Short mmCIF file of C-alpha atoms and ligand atoms in Angstrom, two decimals:
data_model
loop_
_atom_site.label_atom_id
_atom_site.label_comp_id
_atom_site.label_asym_id
_atom_site.label_seq_id
_atom_site.Cartn_x
_atom_site.Cartn_y
_atom_site.Cartn_z
CA UNK A 24 0.00 0.00 0.00
CA UNK A 25 1.21 3.52 -0.81
CA UNK A 26 0.88 6.47 1.56
CA UNK A 27 -1.57 9.09 0.31
CA UNK A 28 -1.67 12.87 0.63
CA UNK A 29 -4.20 15.63 0.02
CA UNK A 30 -2.84 18.24 -2.41
CA UNK A 31 -5.95 20.23 -3.32
CA UNK A 32 -9.19 21.22 -1.56
CA UNK A 33 -12.17 23.47 -2.17
CA UNK A 34 -15.74 24.15 -1.20
CA UNK A 35 -18.46 26.34 -2.61
CA UNK A 36 -20.37 28.65 -0.35
CA UNK A 37 -23.01 26.59 1.49
CA UNK A 38 -26.60 27.82 1.86
CA UNK A 39 -29.75 28.38 -0.16
CA UNK A 40 -28.10 28.88 -3.53
CA UNK A 41 -31.00 29.58 -5.88
CA UNK A 42 -28.75 30.93 -8.61
CA UNK A 43 -26.68 27.74 -8.90
CA UNK A 44 -27.71 24.33 -10.21
CA UNK A 45 -26.57 20.92 -8.96
CA UNK A 46 -24.03 20.64 -11.78
CA UNK A 47 -22.82 24.24 -11.35
CA UNK A 48 -21.99 23.53 -7.71
CA UNK A 49 -19.95 20.39 -8.20
CA UNK A 50 -18.11 21.72 -11.26
CA UNK A 51 -17.21 24.92 -9.37
CA UNK A 52 -15.84 22.89 -6.44
CA UNK A 53 -13.95 20.51 -8.74
CA UNK A 54 -12.27 23.26 -10.76
CA UNK A 55 -11.22 25.10 -7.61
CA UNK A 56 -9.72 21.93 -6.11
CA UNK A 57 -7.80 21.17 -9.32
CA UNK A 58 -6.45 24.75 -9.32
CA UNK A 59 -5.57 24.46 -5.63
CA UNK A 60 -3.53 21.34 -6.51
CA UNK A 61 -1.75 23.24 -9.31
CA UNK A 62 -3.06 20.64 -11.77
CA UNK A 63 -5.05 20.69 -14.98
CA UNK A 64 -8.24 18.75 -15.56
CA UNK A 65 -6.43 16.21 -17.75
CA UNK A 66 -4.15 15.32 -14.83
CA UNK A 67 -7.08 13.68 -13.00
CA UNK A 68 -7.23 9.88 -13.41
CA UNK A 69 -10.63 9.24 -11.81
CA UNK A 70 -13.41 10.85 -9.77
CA UNK A 71 -15.55 9.58 -6.89
CA UNK A 72 -18.58 11.71 -6.12
CA UNK A 73 -20.53 11.53 -2.87
CA UNK A 74 -24.21 12.27 -3.34
CA UNK A 75 -27.05 11.01 -1.21
CA UNK A 76 -30.11 11.53 -3.29
CA UNK A 77 -29.93 13.62 -6.45
CA UNK A 78 -32.91 11.55 -7.56
CA UNK A 79 -35.22 12.79 -4.82
CA UNK A 80 -33.90 16.35 -4.53
CA UNK A 81 -33.37 17.33 -8.20
CA UNK A 82 -34.65 14.32 -10.17
CA UNK A 83 -31.15 13.46 -11.35
CA UNK A 84 -29.41 10.08 -11.18
CA UNK A 85 -26.36 8.92 -13.17
CA UNK A 86 -24.38 11.58 -11.34
CA UNK A 87 -20.92 10.33 -12.39
CA UNK A 88 -21.58 10.79 -16.08
CA UNK A 89 -23.31 14.15 -15.54
CA UNK A 90 -20.34 15.53 -13.69
CA UNK A 91 -17.74 14.07 -16.05
CA UNK A 92 -19.54 15.79 -18.92
CA UNK A 93 -20.03 19.16 -17.29
CA UNK A 94 -16.52 19.32 -15.90
CA UNK A 95 -15.17 18.50 -19.36
CA UNK A 96 -13.41 15.45 -17.96
CA UNK A 97 -14.89 12.65 -20.09
CA UNK A 98 -13.76 9.89 -20.62
CA UNK A 99 -12.18 9.53 -17.17
CA UNK A 100 -14.05 7.11 -14.87
CA UNK A 101 -16.55 8.94 -12.63
CA UNK A 102 -18.28 6.95 -9.91
CA UNK A 103 -21.06 8.05 -7.61
CA UNK A 104 -20.82 6.84 -4.01
CA UNK A 105 -23.87 6.71 -1.75
CA UNK A 106 -24.16 6.16 1.99
CA UNK A 107 -26.72 8.79 3.02
CA UNK A 108 -25.03 11.68 4.86
CA UNK A 109 -21.76 9.69 4.87
CA UNK A 110 -21.60 9.65 1.06
CA UNK A 111 -18.79 12.24 0.99
CA UNK A 112 -16.68 10.42 3.58
CA UNK A 113 -16.97 7.20 1.61
CA UNK A 114 -16.14 8.97 -1.69
CA UNK A 115 -12.96 10.27 -0.08
CA UNK A 116 -12.16 6.79 1.19
CA UNK A 117 -12.64 5.31 -2.30
CA UNK A 118 -10.28 7.93 -3.74
CA UNK A 119 -7.68 7.21 -1.06
CA UNK A 120 -7.90 3.44 -1.59
CA UNK A 121 -7.60 3.87 -5.37
CA UNK A 122 -4.34 5.79 -4.91
CA UNK A 123 -3.04 3.62 -2.04
CA UNK A 124 -3.51 0.48 -4.13
CA UNK A 125 -1.50 1.96 -6.99
CA UNK A 126 -4.42 1.81 -9.41
CA UNK A 127 -4.54 5.58 -9.97
CA UNK A 128 -2.18 8.46 -9.22
CA UNK A 129 -4.33 11.60 -9.06
CA UNK A 130 -7.92 11.20 -7.96
CA UNK A 131 -10.69 13.65 -7.15
CA UNK A 132 -13.16 12.99 -4.35
CA UNK A 133 -16.10 15.35 -4.53
CA UNK A 134 -19.43 15.68 -2.75
CA UNK A 135 -22.56 17.56 -3.67
CA UNK A 136 -26.19 18.02 -2.67
CA UNK A 137 -28.81 20.50 -3.84
CA UNK A 138 -31.53 20.23 -1.21
CA UNK A 139 -33.48 23.48 -1.47
CA UNK A 140 -35.15 22.83 -4.83
CA UNK A 141 -37.84 20.69 -3.16
CA UNK A 142 -40.64 22.24 -1.09
CA UNK A 143 -40.16 19.75 1.77
CA UNK A 144 -36.77 18.07 2.20
CA UNK A 145 -37.84 15.85 5.09
CA UNK A 146 -39.23 12.89 3.05
CA UNK A 147 -36.05 12.77 0.93
CA UNK A 148 -33.80 12.87 4.01
CA UNK A 149 -35.96 10.19 5.65
CA UNK A 150 -34.98 7.79 2.86
CA UNK A 151 -31.72 7.35 4.82
CA UNK A 152 -33.63 5.76 7.71
CA UNK A 153 -35.20 2.30 7.71
CA UNK A 154 -38.07 2.85 5.27
CA UNK A 155 -40.47 0.21 6.60
CA UNK A 156 -39.81 0.39 10.31
CA UNK A 157 -38.99 4.04 10.82
CA UNK A 158 -39.71 6.55 8.03
CA UNK A 159 -43.03 5.02 6.98
CA UNK A 160 -44.21 5.16 10.59
CA UNK A 161 -43.50 8.90 10.67
CA UNK A 162 -40.22 8.61 12.54
CA UNK A 163 -37.94 11.03 10.70
CA UNK A 164 -34.42 12.14 11.64
CA UNK A 165 -35.23 14.90 14.13
CA UNK A 166 -37.35 12.45 16.13
CA UNK A 167 -34.73 9.67 15.96
CA UNK A 168 -32.06 12.00 17.33
CA UNK A 169 -34.56 13.40 19.84
CA UNK A 170 -34.91 9.89 21.31
CA UNK A 171 -31.12 9.66 21.56
CA UNK A 172 -31.04 13.04 23.32
CA UNK A 173 -33.73 12.01 25.82
CA UNK A 174 -31.93 8.80 26.62
CA UNK A 175 -28.59 10.59 27.08
CA UNK A 176 -30.25 13.03 29.49
CA UNK A 177 -31.87 10.13 31.39
CA UNK A 178 -28.77 7.93 31.62
CA UNK A 179 -26.09 10.55 32.31
CA UNK A 180 -27.91 13.59 33.66
CA UNK A 181 -26.89 15.56 30.57
CA UNK A 182 -28.73 18.87 30.65
CA UNK A 183 -30.73 20.50 27.90
CA UNK A 184 -28.40 23.51 28.16
CA UNK A 185 -25.31 21.32 27.60
CA UNK A 186 -26.82 19.84 24.43
CA UNK A 187 -27.72 23.34 23.19
CA UNK A 188 -24.11 24.35 23.90
CA UNK A 189 -22.93 22.28 20.95
CA UNK A 190 -25.09 24.35 18.56
CA UNK A 191 -23.88 27.57 20.21
CA UNK A 192 -20.27 26.49 19.59
CA UNK A 193 -21.04 25.72 15.93
CA UNK A 194 -22.52 29.17 15.35
CA UNK A 195 -19.63 30.85 17.22
CA UNK A 196 -17.13 29.24 14.84
CA UNK A 197 -19.39 29.53 11.79
CA UNK A 198 -19.56 33.30 12.35
CA UNK A 199 -15.88 33.35 11.34
CA UNK A 200 -16.29 31.16 8.26
CA UNK A 201 -17.11 33.12 5.09
CA UNK A 202 -18.36 29.96 3.35
CA UNK A 203 -20.79 29.02 6.16
CA UNK A 204 -24.56 29.06 5.69
CA UNK A 205 -25.10 30.84 9.02
CA UNK A 206 -22.51 33.43 10.03
CA UNK A 207 -24.07 34.65 13.24
CA UNK A 208 -23.72 33.72 16.87
CA UNK A 209 -26.60 32.33 18.92
CA UNK A 210 -27.07 31.85 22.68
CA UNK A 211 -28.17 28.87 24.75
CA UNK A 212 -31.38 30.79 25.54
CA UNK A 213 -32.02 31.29 21.82
CA UNK A 214 -31.68 27.53 21.24
CA UNK A 215 -33.98 26.68 24.16
CA UNK A 216 -36.61 29.19 23.04
CA UNK A 217 -36.50 28.40 19.31
CA UNK A 218 -39.30 26.55 17.52
CA UNK A 219 -39.83 23.01 18.77
CA UNK A 220 -39.05 20.33 16.15
CA UNK A 221 -39.04 17.01 18.08
CA UNK A 222 -38.84 17.32 21.86
CA UNK A 223 -36.32 18.01 23.32
CA UNK A 224 -34.75 19.28 20.07
CA UNK A 225 -35.61 22.71 18.65
CA UNK A 226 -34.87 24.26 15.28
CA UNK A 227 -31.57 25.68 16.52
CA UNK A 228 -30.42 22.17 17.47
CA UNK A 229 -30.79 21.10 13.82
CA UNK A 230 -28.41 21.37 10.90
CA UNK A 231 -30.14 23.24 8.08
CA UNK A 232 -31.27 22.20 4.62
CA UNK A 233 -28.37 23.26 2.37
CA UNK A 234 -26.97 23.44 -1.13
CA UNK A 235 -23.25 23.06 -1.66
CA UNK A 236 -20.32 21.07 -2.96
CA UNK A 237 -16.73 20.37 -1.98
CA UNK A 238 -13.80 18.59 -3.60
CA UNK A 239 -10.42 17.13 -2.67
CA UNK A 240 -7.50 15.91 -4.80
CA UNK A 241 -5.34 13.06 -3.50
CA UNK A 242 -2.10 11.59 -4.86
CA UNK A 243 0.74 9.36 -3.62
CA UNK A 244 2.49 11.00 -0.66
CA UNK A 245 5.91 10.70 -2.27
CA UNK A 246 4.72 12.74 -5.28
CA UNK A 247 2.77 15.35 -3.31
CA UNK A 248 5.51 18.01 -3.23
CA UNK A 249 5.21 18.26 -6.99
CA UNK A 250 1.78 19.85 -6.45
CA UNK A 251 1.98 21.64 -3.11
CA UNK A 252 4.43 22.91 -0.50
CA UNK A 253 2.19 21.61 2.28
CA UNK A 254 0.86 18.12 1.64
CA UNK A 255 -1.61 16.88 4.23
CA UNK A 256 -1.04 13.22 4.95
CA UNK A 257 -3.80 10.64 5.29
CA UNK A 258 -2.89 8.76 8.45
CA UNK A 259 -6.07 6.66 8.56
CA UNK A 260 -9.20 6.07 6.51
CA UNK A 261 -11.77 3.75 8.04
CA UNK A 262 -15.42 2.86 7.67
CA UNK A 263 -17.89 0.80 9.67
CA UNK A 264 -21.54 -0.09 9.58
CA UNK A 265 -24.20 -0.56 12.25
CA UNK A 266 -27.91 -1.30 12.18
CA UNK A 267 -29.77 1.19 10.01
CA UNK A 268 -32.68 1.18 12.46
CA UNK A 269 -32.35 2.61 15.92
CA UNK A 270 -34.57 0.05 17.67
CA UNK A 271 -32.11 -2.74 16.85
CA UNK A 272 -29.31 -1.08 18.82
CA UNK A 273 -28.26 -2.11 22.32
CA UNK A 274 -27.85 1.52 23.34
CA UNK A 275 -29.22 4.85 22.14
CA UNK A 276 -26.41 6.89 23.66
CA UNK A 277 -23.53 5.61 21.54
CA UNK A 278 -23.04 4.90 17.82
CA UNK A 279 -21.32 1.52 17.43
CA UNK A 280 -20.06 2.22 13.90
CA UNK A 281 -18.19 5.27 15.22
CA UNK A 282 -16.62 3.24 18.03
CA UNK A 283 -15.48 0.53 15.59
CA UNK A 284 -14.19 2.91 12.89
CA UNK A 285 -12.45 5.10 15.48
CA UNK A 286 -10.58 2.19 17.05
CA UNK A 287 -9.41 1.06 13.62
CA UNK A 288 -8.41 4.61 12.70
CA UNK A 289 -6.37 5.23 15.85
CA UNK A 290 -4.66 1.84 15.37
CA UNK A 291 -3.95 2.55 11.70
CA UNK A 292 -2.47 5.97 12.50
CA UNK A 293 -0.70 4.71 15.61
CA UNK A 294 -2.22 7.68 17.44
CA UNK A 295 -4.66 8.13 20.32
CA UNK A 296 -7.57 10.53 20.90
CA UNK A 297 -5.21 12.64 23.02
CA UNK A 298 -2.98 13.20 19.97
CA UNK A 299 -5.80 14.91 18.09
CA UNK A 300 -5.59 18.72 18.03
CA UNK A 301 -8.93 19.18 16.35
CA UNK A 302 -11.95 17.36 14.98
CA UNK A 303 -14.70 17.94 12.48
CA UNK A 304 -17.61 15.83 13.75
CA UNK A 305 -21.06 15.08 12.41
CA UNK A 306 -23.45 17.32 14.37
CA UNK A 307 -26.52 16.94 12.16
CA UNK A 308 -28.33 17.52 15.47
CA UNK A 309 -26.62 19.00 18.54
CA UNK A 310 -26.95 15.71 20.46
CA UNK A 311 -24.99 13.92 17.75
CA UNK A 312 -22.07 16.31 18.23
CA UNK A 313 -22.13 15.53 21.94
CA UNK A 314 -22.26 11.78 21.34
CA UNK A 315 -19.42 12.07 18.79
CA UNK A 316 -16.94 13.69 21.20
CA UNK A 317 -17.57 10.79 23.59
CA UNK A 318 -17.50 8.00 20.99
CA UNK A 319 -14.27 9.36 19.47
CA UNK A 320 -12.67 9.00 22.91
CA UNK A 321 -12.07 12.68 23.68
CA UNK A 322 -14.23 12.42 26.80
CA UNK A 323 -15.64 9.55 28.85
CA UNK A 324 -19.14 8.38 28.01
CA UNK A 325 -21.58 10.65 29.82
CA UNK A 326 -19.04 13.46 30.27
CA UNK A 327 -19.52 15.15 26.88
CA UNK A 328 -22.13 17.59 28.18
CA UNK A 329 -19.86 18.78 30.98
CA UNK A 330 -16.98 19.16 28.48
CA UNK A 331 -19.14 21.43 26.34
CA UNK A 332 -20.22 23.45 29.38
CA UNK A 333 -16.59 23.80 30.52
CA UNK A 334 -15.45 25.11 27.12
CA UNK A 335 -13.12 22.16 26.50
CA UNK A 336 -14.06 21.90 22.81
CA UNK A 337 -13.71 25.58 21.94
CA UNK A 338 -11.03 26.61 19.42
CA UNK A 339 -8.61 27.30 22.28
CA UNK A 340 -9.81 24.38 24.43
CA UNK A 341 -8.38 20.88 24.97
CA UNK A 342 -9.48 19.88 21.47
CA UNK A 343 -10.94 22.26 18.89
CA UNK A 344 -14.19 20.69 17.69
CA UNK A 345 -15.87 21.90 14.49
CA UNK A 346 -13.76 25.03 13.92
CA UNK A 347 -15.62 25.40 10.59
CA UNK A 348 -18.98 25.81 12.33
CA UNK A 349 -19.84 22.14 11.77
CA UNK A 350 -22.98 20.90 10.10
CA UNK A 351 -25.04 23.23 12.29
CA UNK A 352 -23.64 26.54 11.06
CA UNK A 353 -21.48 25.77 8.00
CA UNK A 354 -24.45 23.84 6.61
CA UNK A 355 -25.11 20.20 5.69
CA UNK A 356 -25.50 19.53 1.96
CA UNK A 357 -25.58 15.82 2.70
CA UNK A 358 -23.21 14.36 0.08
CA UNK A 359 -20.70 17.21 0.48
CA UNK A 360 -20.26 17.01 4.24
CA UNK A 361 -17.65 14.22 4.47
CA UNK A 362 -15.53 16.02 1.87
CA UNK A 363 -15.75 19.48 3.39
CA UNK A 364 -14.85 18.10 6.83
CA UNK A 365 -11.49 16.88 5.47
CA UNK A 366 -11.09 20.10 3.47
CA UNK A 367 -11.51 22.10 6.68
CA UNK A 368 -8.88 20.04 8.52
CA UNK A 369 -6.59 20.57 5.50
CA UNK A 370 -7.02 24.37 5.59
CA UNK A 371 -6.43 24.33 9.34
CA UNK A 372 -3.25 22.21 9.06
CA UNK A 373 -1.98 24.43 6.24
CA UNK A 374 -2.76 27.43 8.49
CA UNK A 375 -5.04 28.89 5.86
CA UNK A 376 -8.22 29.04 7.97
CA UNK A 377 -8.28 32.79 8.48
CA UNK A 378 -10.11 34.09 11.55
CA UNK A 379 -11.16 30.60 12.64
CA UNK A 380 -7.57 29.26 12.63
CA UNK A 381 -6.74 26.78 15.40
CA UNK A 382 -3.19 27.54 16.56
CA UNK A 383 -0.35 24.99 16.50
CA UNK A 384 -2.41 22.09 15.17
CA UNK A 385 -0.58 19.20 13.52
CA UNK A 386 -3.31 16.55 13.39
CA UNK A 387 -7.05 16.31 13.08
CA UNK A 388 -9.84 13.76 12.72
CA UNK A 389 -13.11 13.77 10.79
CA UNK A 390 -16.25 11.80 11.63
CA UNK A 391 -18.93 11.55 8.93
CA UNK A 392 -22.10 9.64 9.78
CA UNK A 393 -24.87 8.25 7.59
CA UNK A 394 -28.39 8.23 9.05
CA UNK A 395 -28.31 7.58 12.78
CA UNK A 396 -24.97 5.80 12.40
CA UNK A 397 -25.77 2.97 9.99
CA UNK A 398 -22.51 4.09 8.36
CA UNK A 399 -19.52 5.90 9.85
CA UNK A 400 -16.42 7.11 8.00
CA UNK A 401 -13.35 8.42 9.80
CA UNK A 402 -10.21 10.10 8.49
CA UNK A 403 -7.13 11.15 10.43
CA UNK A 404 -4.95 13.80 8.78
CA UNK A 405 -1.61 15.29 9.75
CA UNK A 406 0.99 17.76 8.54
CA UNK A 407 4.78 17.70 8.82
CA UNK A 408 6.02 20.92 10.35
CA UNK A 409 9.67 21.53 9.64
N1 COA B 18 -30.81 26.43 12.01
C1 COA B 18 -30.96 27.77 12.07
N2 COA B 18 -31.90 28.44 11.36
C2 COA B 18 -32.67 27.71 10.55
C3 COA B 18 -32.56 26.30 10.45
C4 COA B 18 -31.57 25.69 11.22
N3 COA B 18 -31.42 24.36 11.15
N4 COA B 18 -33.47 25.86 9.56
C5 COA B 18 -34.15 26.95 9.12
N5 COA B 18 -33.66 28.06 9.72
C6 COA B 18 -34.13 29.43 9.56
C7 COA B 18 -34.20 29.81 8.09
O1 COA B 18 -33.01 30.44 7.68
C8 COA B 18 -35.37 30.78 8.08
O2 COA B 18 -34.90 32.03 8.56
P1 COA B 18 -35.45 33.39 7.91
O3 COA B 18 -36.94 33.39 8.18
O4 COA B 18 -34.70 34.46 8.64
O5 COA B 18 -35.13 33.31 6.46
C9 COA B 18 -36.31 30.24 9.15
O6 COA B 18 -35.47 29.46 10.03
C10 COA B 18 -37.40 29.35 8.60
O7 COA B 18 -36.80 28.47 7.66
P2 COA B 18 -37.59 27.27 7.00
O8 COA B 18 -36.78 26.83 5.81
O9 COA B 18 -39.03 27.64 6.81
O10 COA B 18 -37.48 26.17 8.14
P3 COA B 18 -38.17 24.77 8.11
O11 COA B 18 -39.13 24.73 9.24
O12 COA B 18 -38.68 24.43 6.76
O13 COA B 18 -36.95 23.80 8.38
C11 COA B 18 -35.94 22.23 9.85
C12 COA B 18 -36.42 23.68 9.65
C13 COA B 18 -35.31 22.10 11.22
C14 COA B 18 -37.12 21.28 9.74
C15 COA B 18 -34.88 21.92 8.73
O14 COA B 18 -33.81 22.82 8.86
C16 COA B 18 -34.38 20.50 8.84
O15 COA B 18 -35.06 19.57 8.42
N6 COA B 18 -33.17 20.30 9.37
C17 COA B 18 -32.61 18.96 9.55
C18 COA B 18 -31.95 18.51 8.28
C19 COA B 18 -31.58 17.03 8.39
O16 COA B 18 -32.34 16.22 8.90
N7 COA B 18 -30.42 16.66 7.88
C20 COA B 18 -29.96 15.31 7.88
C21 COA B 18 -29.61 14.88 9.25
S1 COA B 18 -29.36 13.14 9.43
#
């Protein structure tokens, strides 16, 4: 196996982007990533594109071909990868494995979703849950995560304010991110008093419905200096699955696919949670951010709420979590999220993150989750500082 490095990254602005189509978004992200890698389009050997449900949101399938055509990159192989909200993380993993195996040299991993063209996004998002046993019974994602929140509060005494604190942190960081959907701070009171969605979760606990795309270029680590002065090394790329339905889990307060993928990732990188300077975690709902910082081993199970309250995951805390604003404030165009998480860690490690820069970081981890954890994808990235 060859070591792999990231040499180009990009993201479009995330938000309600009425003026841009699905194809505009992904082509814009792809071109910017190719430019960032100091490459030309013809240098790319293959593309993997994370997209959850172009079919339900914009009536478009056969995404690989569409994007190859509109980026002018035919006839290179273009493959769509789908694993609900983890589609981007898995697309990146496919790109990394293609380079690691020696099959290709320069591969693009992209992710895209255009969610705001439908009147109601909820039925399309619910397709990521168990259709027969959950979605069809009216149990959509806010209510699934609401059950996890209630159980966490019951088992560990986690307070409603602590859960809200994760959303407050996202907006605090997102306010410094010019590409974020929401660039304004919110307070715990604002979260607690916002419109109820599924008790105990309110609208300000939820990631929004978003349009956006992101792209990453990977190549063999020993060739990376040809394209960039600051390659970002892939130290681990792992994936795990768990039951798609929540009722078949032993516990509602942990996501077993995260635990499994995280253990593999730390082993692969020969690093521990304590070695991580920052993390981009999957806070599709505030409770999921809280569960993530426990499942990734940053804090003991049940102590995540206290860590949030004590400011331990702020940019200058023990570990900087979601310096980009996370899914909550940066936005969550489903297929793009796993890609933009790794792009954010790359900008941070290159020290190109502007006002939201985390100081002295040399390593970071991403956690991208599909559904309520039916799929988890984890990447650990690092930089060599001379
Ligand atoms: N956070 C902050 N503000 C939000 C928001 C969010 N998640 N969602 C909507 N808003 C704001 C909008 O910007 C709008 O503000 P404006 O009036 O100043 O323009 C206002 O709230 C109303 O927006 P609207 O689009 O009518 O909200 P909605 O009720 O249709 O949607 C949710 C709200 C929570 C239902 C929707 O954001 C949602 O479904 N989020 C979860 C997405 C999801 O499940 N992702 C996958 C996870 S696995």
